[in-house]
Amino acid sequence: MKRNIEMTECPVRTILDNICGKWAILILDALGNNGTMRFNQISKSLGDISQKMLTVTLRSLETDGIISRKMYPEIPPRVEYELTCLGHDLLPNVRIMINWAESNKHQILDSRQKCRQVS
């Protein structure tokens, strides 16, 4: 059966947009490696992500049920994020993509360099 993921309102397309983004994959990996994390812990583990981008990506993953957000009524407020069952189910595939990128990074970087030289 042929899948049509080119349709404008295709749910699979929007799901893939949310879970395959640069930051989403790294956030999922961080939560998979560390378990429950707070916003600043996630931010520090990723390094160069802006607070806005982290907030947007976390909300997107939460909306899709991939991660959960728990807010504690404390001062200062404490918010924790963790993978849901759906997130844990996705994690092996995320790690496959990360491992593939790690294994092929030199070849890809060489290819990018060659393309820049031709341009």
Tab-separated table of C-alpha atoms in Angstrom:
chain	number	residue	atom	x	y	z
A	1	MET	CA	0.000	0.000	0.000
A	2	LYS	CA	1.451	3.344	-1.051
A	3	ARG	CA	1.583	6.025	1.628
A	4	ASN	CA	0.753	9.583	0.706
A	5	ILE	CA	2.681	11.894	3.022
A	6	GLU	CA	2.614	14.813	0.605
A	7	MET	CA	-0.902	15.888	1.503
A	8	THR	CA	-1.030	19.271	3.208
A	9	GLU	CA	-3.089	18.027	6.159
A	10	CYS	CA	-1.414	14.648	6.550
A	11	PRO	CA	-1.104	13.760	10.268
A	12	VAL	CA	2.018	11.664	9.684
A	13	ARG	CA	3.739	14.645	8.124
A	14	THR	CA	3.026	16.915	11.096
A	15	ILE	CA	4.112	14.219	13.558
A	16	LEU	CA	7.386	13.737	11.682
A	17	ASP	CA	7.920	17.503	11.623
A	18	ASN	CA	7.683	17.524	15.426
A	19	ILE	CA	9.789	14.475	16.270
A	20	CYS	CA	12.477	14.704	13.585
A	21	GLY	CA	13.657	18.226	14.190
A	22	LYS	CA	17.257	18.842	15.207
A	23	TRP	CA	16.383	19.776	18.761
A	24	ALA	CA	13.600	17.237	19.271
A	25	ILE	CA	15.922	14.323	18.601
A	26	LEU	CA	18.573	15.686	20.963
A	27	ILE	CA	15.990	16.412	23.685
A	28	LEU	CA	14.580	12.896	23.412
A	29	ASP	CA	18.077	11.439	23.637
A	30	ALA	CA	18.893	13.577	26.696
A	31	LEU	CA	15.703	12.499	28.463
A	32	GLY	CA	16.362	8.883	27.482
A	33	ASN	CA	19.869	9.037	28.940
A	34	ASN	CA	19.077	11.027	32.076
A	35	GLY	CA	15.461	10.295	32.952
A	36	THR	CA	13.488	13.141	34.487
A	37	MET	CA	15.068	16.531	33.810
A	38	ARG	CA	14.329	20.160	34.526
A	39	PHE	CA	14.311	22.871	31.857
A	40	ASN	CA	17.777	24.206	32.718
A	41	GLN	CA	19.247	20.695	32.827
A	42	ILE	CA	17.950	20.020	29.328
A	43	SER	CA	19.243	23.390	28.143
A	44	LYS	CA	22.724	22.760	29.569
A	45	SER	CA	22.876	19.259	28.104
A	46	LEU	CA	22.170	20.641	24.610
A	47	GLY	CA	24.481	23.623	24.828
A	48	ASP	CA	23.552	26.182	22.200
A	49	ILE	CA	19.737	26.037	22.116
A	50	SER	CA	17.846	29.257	22.831
A	51	GLN	CA	15.264	29.290	25.616
A	52	LYS	CA	12.541	30.063	23.085
A	53	MET	CA	13.461	27.138	20.831
A	54	LEU	CA	13.681	24.784	23.810
A	55	THR	CA	10.272	25.930	25.052
A	56	VAL	CA	8.676	25.537	21.611
A	57	THR	CA	10.186	22.077	21.093
A	58	LEU	CA	9.223	20.842	24.564
A	59	ARG	CA	5.637	22.058	24.062
A	60	SER	CA	5.456	20.342	20.701
A	61	LEU	CA	6.705	17.032	22.129
A	62	GLU	CA	4.320	17.370	25.071
A	63	THR	CA	1.374	18.103	22.768
A	64	ASP	CA	2.118	14.924	20.813
A	65	GLY	CA	2.318	12.876	24.025
A	66	ILE	CA	6.015	12.061	23.565
A	67	ILE	CA	7.083	13.739	26.815
A	68	SER	CA	5.234	14.756	29.952
A	69	ARG	CA	5.578	17.984	31.890
A	70	LYS	CA	4.986	18.093	35.616
A	71	MET	CA	4.778	21.396	37.451
A	72	TYR	CA	5.239	21.505	41.206
A	73	PRO	CA	3.535	24.259	43.232
A	74	GLU	CA	6.726	25.526	44.837
A	75	ILE	CA	8.526	28.824	45.019
A	76	PRO	CA	10.493	29.076	42.851
A	77	PRO	CA	8.403	26.938	40.502
A	78	ARG	CA	9.827	23.554	39.599
A	79	VAL	CA	8.956	21.922	36.273
A	80	GLU	CA	10.183	18.474	35.254
A	81	TYR	CA	10.080	16.706	31.908
A	82	GLU	CA	10.280	13.008	31.171
A	83	LEU	CA	9.552	10.567	28.382
A	84	THR	CA	6.084	9.034	28.273
A	85	CYS	CA	5.473	5.424	27.225
A	86	LEU	CA	5.185	6.727	23.670
A	87	GLY	CA	8.508	8.538	24.069
A	88	HIS	CA	10.215	5.410	25.385
A	89	ASP	CA	8.784	3.521	22.401
A	90	LEU	CA	10.285	6.121	20.042
A	91	LEU	CA	13.685	6.236	21.769
A	92	PRO	CA	15.323	3.225	20.027
A	93	ASN	CA	14.589	4.830	16.650
A	94	VAL	CA	16.015	8.153	17.817
A	95	ARG	CA	19.180	6.397	18.912
A	96	ILE	CA	19.454	4.595	15.569
A	97	MET	CA	19.392	7.985	13.824
A	98	ILE	CA	21.980	9.448	16.212
A	99	ASN	CA	24.250	6.409	15.805
A	100	TRP	CA	23.910	6.608	12.017
A	101	ALA	CA	24.883	10.291	12.081
A	102	GLU	CA	27.840	9.542	14.347
A	103	SER	CA	29.017	6.667	12.135
A	104	ASN	CA	28.746	8.663	8.910
A	105	LYS	CA	29.697	12.162	10.043
A	106	HIS	CA	33.141	12.177	8.385
A	107	GLN	CA	31.771	11.104	5.019
A	108	ILE	CA	28.976	13.680	5.223
A	109	LEU	CA	31.325	16.481	6.289
A	110	ASP	CA	33.677	15.588	3.414
A	111	SER	CA	30.771	15.681	0.981
A	112	ARG	CA	29.690	19.098	2.274
A	113	GLN	CA	33.221	20.400	1.873
A	114	LYS	CA	33.413	19.133	-1.722
A	115	CYS	CA	30.109	20.797	-2.574
A	116	ARG	CA	31.292	24.112	-1.117
A	117	GLN	CA	34.470	23.934	-3.197
A	118	VAL	CA	32.470	23.373	-6.381
A	119	SER	CA	30.081	26.258	-5.679
